[in-house]
Short mmCIF file of C-alpha atoms in Angstrom, two decimals:
data_model
loop_
_atom_site.label_atom_id
_atom_site.label_comp_id
_atom_site.label_asym_id
_atom_site.label_seq_id
_atom_site.Cartn_x
_atom_site.Cartn_y
_atom_site.Cartn_z
CA UNK A 483 -40.41 -33.93 -13.94
CA UNK A 484 -42.08 -37.32 -14.06
CA UNK A 485 -44.26 -39.02 -11.54
CA UNK A 486 -44.20 -42.82 -11.61
CA UNK A 487 -46.74 -43.26 -8.82
CA UNK A 488 -48.18 -41.29 -5.91
CA UNK A 489 -45.09 -41.76 -3.80
CA UNK A 490 -42.32 -41.44 -6.36
CA UNK A 491 -41.13 -38.66 -8.64
CA UNK A 492 -38.01 -37.92 -10.62
CA UNK A 493 -36.52 -34.70 -11.94
CA UNK A 494 -33.31 -33.50 -13.55
CA UNK A 495 -30.91 -30.90 -12.23
CA UNK A 496 -28.49 -28.89 -14.31
CA UNK A 497 -24.98 -29.59 -13.06
CA UNK A 498 -23.85 -26.17 -14.28
CA UNK A 499 -26.18 -24.54 -11.75
CA UNK A 500 -26.03 -27.00 -8.88
CA UNK A 501 -22.70 -28.68 -8.16
CA UNK A 502 -22.61 -32.42 -7.66
CA UNK A 503 -21.39 -31.90 -4.07
CA UNK A 504 -24.41 -29.79 -3.19
CA UNK A 505 -26.80 -32.31 -4.79
CA UNK A 506 -25.13 -35.07 -2.80
CA UNK A 507 -25.39 -32.97 0.37
CA UNK A 508 -29.08 -32.30 -0.17
CA UNK A 509 -29.75 -35.96 -0.95
CA UNK A 510 -27.91 -36.97 2.20
CA UNK A 511 -30.07 -34.73 4.38
CA UNK A 512 -33.22 -36.34 2.91
CA UNK A 513 -32.22 -39.93 3.55
CA UNK A 514 -34.46 -40.15 6.61
CA UNK A 515 -37.58 -39.04 4.73
CA UNK A 516 -37.18 -40.54 1.28
CA UNK A 517 -35.38 -43.12 -0.80
CA UNK A 518 -33.10 -41.31 -3.19
CA UNK A 519 -31.44 -42.58 -6.31
CA UNK A 520 -29.11 -40.56 -8.52
CA UNK A 521 -28.27 -41.09 -12.17
CA UNK A 522 -26.91 -39.15 -15.12
CA UNK A 523 -23.73 -37.22 -15.73
CA UNK A 524 -22.37 -35.13 -12.85
CA UNK A 525 -20.93 -32.69 -15.39
CA UNK A 526 -24.15 -32.14 -17.33
CA UNK A 527 -27.46 -33.31 -15.92
CA UNK A 528 -28.19 -35.27 -12.79
CA UNK A 529 -31.40 -37.21 -12.50
CA UNK A 530 -32.85 -37.45 -9.00
CA UNK A 531 -35.43 -40.09 -8.10
CA UNK A 532 -37.28 -39.37 -4.86
CA UNK A 533 -39.46 -42.07 -3.32
CA UNK A 534 -41.34 -41.39 -0.12
CA UNK A 535 -40.70 -43.70 2.80
CA UNK A 536 -43.67 -45.36 4.48
CA UNK A 537 -43.02 -43.37 7.63
CA UNK A 538 -43.47 -40.14 5.73
CA UNK A 539 -46.35 -41.30 3.51
CA UNK A 540 -48.48 -38.43 4.76
CA UNK A 541 -46.22 -36.03 2.89
CA UNK A 542 -46.83 -34.87 -0.64
CA UNK A 543 -44.00 -35.78 -3.06
CA UNK A 544 -44.35 -32.36 -4.67
CA UNK A 545 -43.76 -30.57 -1.38
CA UNK A 546 -40.86 -32.91 -0.69
CA UNK A 547 -39.35 -31.91 -4.02
CA UNK A 548 -39.74 -28.25 -3.07
CA UNK A 549 -38.00 -28.87 0.22
CA UNK A 550 -35.26 -30.75 -1.60
CA UNK A 551 -34.68 -27.83 -3.94
CA UNK A 552 -34.56 -25.41 -1.01
CA UNK A 553 -32.06 -27.63 0.75
CA UNK A 554 -30.08 -27.74 -2.48
CA UNK A 555 -29.83 -23.95 -2.48
CA UNK A 556 -28.77 -24.03 1.16
CA UNK A 557 -26.09 -26.59 0.38
CA UNK A 558 -24.85 -24.56 -2.59
CA UNK A 559 -24.54 -21.46 -0.41
CA UNK A 560 -22.76 -23.41 2.31
CA UNK A 561 -20.28 -24.77 -0.20
CA UNK A 562 -19.70 -21.32 -1.69
CA UNK A 563 -19.07 -19.81 1.74
CA UNK A 564 -16.74 -22.66 2.62
CA UNK A 565 -14.80 -22.05 -0.59
CA UNK A 566 -14.67 -18.28 -0.06
CA UNK A 567 -13.52 -18.56 3.54
CA UNK A 568 -11.21 -21.50 3.04
CA UNK A 569 -8.00 -19.50 3.48
CA UNK A 570 -9.11 -17.68 6.61
CA UNK A 571 -10.42 -20.94 8.10
CA UNK A 572 -7.12 -22.66 7.44
CA UNK A 573 -5.27 -19.70 8.93
CA UNK A 574 -7.39 -19.70 12.11
CA UNK A 575 -7.13 -23.45 12.58
CA UNK A 576 -3.40 -23.34 11.86
CA UNK A 577 -2.88 -20.62 14.44
CA UNK A 578 -4.98 -22.47 17.00
CA UNK A 579 -3.08 -25.72 16.47
CA UNK A 580 0.28 -23.94 16.48
CA UNK A 581 -0.57 -22.21 19.76
CA UNK A 582 -1.79 -25.44 21.34
CA UNK A 583 1.13 -27.63 20.27
CA UNK A 584 3.19 -29.00 23.21
CA UNK A 585 6.48 -27.99 21.53
CA UNK A 586 5.32 -24.41 21.30
CA UNK A 587 4.17 -24.47 24.94
CA UNK A 588 7.53 -25.98 25.99
CA UNK A 589 9.53 -23.41 24.08
CA UNK A 590 7.40 -20.69 25.68
CA UNK A 591 8.12 -22.16 29.13
CA UNK A 592 11.82 -22.38 28.32
CA UNK A 593 11.82 -18.74 27.24
CA UNK A 594 10.02 -17.72 30.43
CA UNK A 595 12.51 -19.71 32.55
CA UNK A 596 15.45 -18.10 30.76
CA UNK A 597 14.04 -14.66 31.35
CA UNK A 598 13.47 -15.41 35.04
CA UNK A 599 17.04 -16.71 35.38
CA UNK A 600 18.41 -13.57 33.78
CA UNK A 601 16.38 -11.35 36.10
CA UNK A 602 17.50 -13.34 39.15
CA UNK A 603 21.16 -13.16 38.09
CA UNK A 604 20.84 -9.43 37.54
CA UNK A 605 19.26 -8.94 40.95
CA UNK A 606 21.87 -11.10 42.68
CA UNK A 607 24.70 -9.17 41.05
CA UNK A 608 23.09 -5.90 42.08
CA UNK A 609 22.78 -7.16 45.68
CA UNK A 610 26.41 -8.31 45.78
CA UNK A 611 27.59 -4.96 44.47
CA UNK A 612 25.45 -3.16 47.02
CA UNK A 613 26.93 -5.25 49.82
CA UNK A 614 30.48 -4.60 48.58
CA UNK A 615 29.84 -0.88 48.42
CA UNK A 616 28.27 -0.90 51.85
CA UNK A 617 31.26 -2.75 53.26
CA UNK A 618 33.66 -0.25 51.74
CA UNK A 619 31.70 2.71 53.02
CA UNK A 620 31.15 1.44 56.55
CA UNK A 621 33.99 1.48 59.06
CA UNK A 622 34.56 -1.58 61.15
CA UNK A 623 33.92 -0.35 64.70
CA UNK A 624 34.02 -3.76 66.33
CA UNK A 625 36.91 -5.06 64.29
CA UNK A 626 34.81 -7.88 62.99
CA UNK A 627 36.18 -7.58 59.48
CA UNK A 628 39.87 -7.80 60.50
CA UNK A 629 41.39 -11.25 60.53
CA UNK A 630 43.06 -12.98 63.52
CA UNK A 631 46.50 -12.59 61.93
CA UNK A 632 46.11 -8.87 61.57
CA UNK A 633 44.85 -8.64 65.15
CA UNK A 634 47.86 -10.71 66.43
CA UNK A 635 50.35 -8.46 64.61
CA UNK A 636 48.75 -5.35 66.10
CA UNK A 637 48.85 -6.79 69.65
CA UNK A 638 52.53 -7.82 69.43
CA UNK A 639 53.46 -4.34 68.14
CA UNK A 640 51.67 -2.76 71.11
CA UNK A 641 53.52 -5.02 73.62
CA UNK A 642 56.87 -4.13 72.07
CA UNK A 643 56.09 -0.42 72.45
CA UNK A 644 55.35 -0.91 76.12
CA UNK B 1021 -36.25 -63.74 -7.68
CA UNK B 1022 -33.09 -61.75 -8.33
CA UNK B 1023 -33.28 -57.97 -7.92
CA UNK B 1024 -30.94 -55.83 -9.99
CA UNK B 1025 -29.81 -52.29 -9.20
CA UNK B 1026 -27.82 -50.28 -11.68
CA UNK B 1027 -25.44 -47.68 -10.25
CA UNK B 1028 -23.89 -45.06 -12.49
CA UNK B 1029 -20.09 -45.21 -12.31
CA UNK B 1030 -19.85 -41.44 -12.66
CA UNK B 1031 -21.84 -40.99 -9.46
CA UNK B 1032 -21.36 -44.07 -7.28
CA UNK B 1033 -17.98 -45.48 -6.30
CA UNK B 1034 -17.09 -49.14 -6.08
CA UNK B 1035 -15.86 -48.62 -2.53
CA UNK B 1036 -19.24 -47.27 -1.40
CA UNK B 1037 -21.02 -50.23 -3.03
CA UNK B 1038 -18.64 -52.75 -1.47
CA UNK B 1039 -19.02 -51.20 1.98
CA UNK B 1040 -22.79 -51.34 1.65
CA UNK B 1041 -22.72 -54.97 0.52
CA UNK B 1042 -20.63 -55.80 3.57
CA UNK B 1043 -23.19 -54.11 5.82
CA UNK B 1044 -26.13 -55.89 4.14
CA UNK B 1045 -24.48 -59.26 3.68
CA UNK B 1046 -26.57 -60.82 6.48
CA UNK B 1047 -29.81 -59.99 4.68
CA UNK B 1048 -29.17 -61.31 1.17
CA UNK B 1049 -26.61 -62.58 -1.32
CA UNK B 1050 -25.01 -59.83 -3.40
CA UNK B 1051 -23.09 -59.97 -6.64
CA UNK B 1052 -21.48 -57.02 -8.42
CA UNK B 1053 -20.73 -56.98 -12.11
CA UNK B 1054 -19.22 -54.28 -14.28
CA UNK B 1055 -20.68 -52.64 -17.31
CA UNK B 1056 -18.89 -49.88 -19.24
CA UNK B 1057 -20.79 -47.13 -17.41
CA UNK B 1058 -22.55 -48.95 -14.61
CA UNK B 1059 -22.04 -51.20 -11.63
CA UNK B 1060 -24.76 -53.84 -11.65
CA UNK B 1061 -25.64 -55.21 -8.25
CA UNK B 1062 -27.67 -58.41 -8.19
CA UNK B 1063 -29.46 -59.27 -4.98
CA UNK B 1064 -30.58 -62.82 -4.37
CA UNK B 1065 -31.89 -64.93 -1.48
CA UNK B 1066 -33.35 -61.90 0.22
CA UNK B 1067 -34.47 -62.23 3.82
CA UNK B 1068 -38.28 -62.35 3.88
CA UNK B 1069 -38.57 -59.64 6.48
CA UNK B 1070 -36.84 -57.04 4.31
CA UNK B 1071 -37.89 -58.15 0.84
CA UNK B 1072 -40.01 -55.06 0.15
CA UNK B 1073 -37.52 -52.46 1.28
CA UNK B 1074 -34.04 -53.87 0.76
CA UNK B 1075 -33.63 -52.39 -2.72
CA UNK B 1076 -34.45 -48.81 -1.69
CA UNK B 1077 -32.68 -49.04 1.65
CA UNK B 1078 -29.59 -50.39 -0.06
CA UNK B 1079 -29.60 -47.45 -2.50
CA UNK B 1080 -29.83 -45.02 0.40
CA UNK B 1081 -27.04 -46.80 2.21
CA UNK B 1082 -24.76 -46.57 -0.82
CA UNK B 1083 -25.54 -42.85 -1.06
CA UNK B 1084 -24.64 -42.39 2.60
CA UNK B 1085 -21.41 -44.33 2.08
CA UNK B 1086 -20.66 -42.12 -0.88
CA UNK B 1087 -20.93 -39.06 1.32
CA UNK B 1088 -18.62 -40.62 3.92
CA UNK B 1089 -15.83 -41.29 1.43
#
């Protein structure tokens, strides 16, 4: 670690321990407190130059470096968790999107409508059959079910008998 | 006086530098040249109000742009 002046220090980070993404993430979260410049090889060693901003001049560069390293660990862990849970995250998001897609909702509605139609048809058929059976079973005491022709034939036969 | 900032090509992208130059174009004149391993940004005719901070702020801006990409 080198210290150019009271407000600036630089240090190197081993890229085999800290990934470039996590260094970039940590640097990004410090942009409001310090000026940060990166150099070096992202596959070997990355040099970080931290320079305190005027607004945060009350801070000690050493403590800022410590905070940066802590943030770096946090970023590394976050990245590791994201990698480990990538498949399950994709699965959950995929399921959520699939469930929320309008096509899926439409097809679900169509299925529901079809089922309702089938139930209605079944019920109507059952009612018709019930009515038919009832008509067969019941006698026709008022002669409502006999047609005018049948009634006319019966009457003429009765007159002839008389 | 011309300020020069040297950005490592392995870390900084040309796109991030160009986006930053576009954002800062009102404050100074920028010129980018290519080295084998570095992008060299020359800053000239810097606005007086930002003369002391433009270099560092520009570096931070490029870093932020890098994260966006």
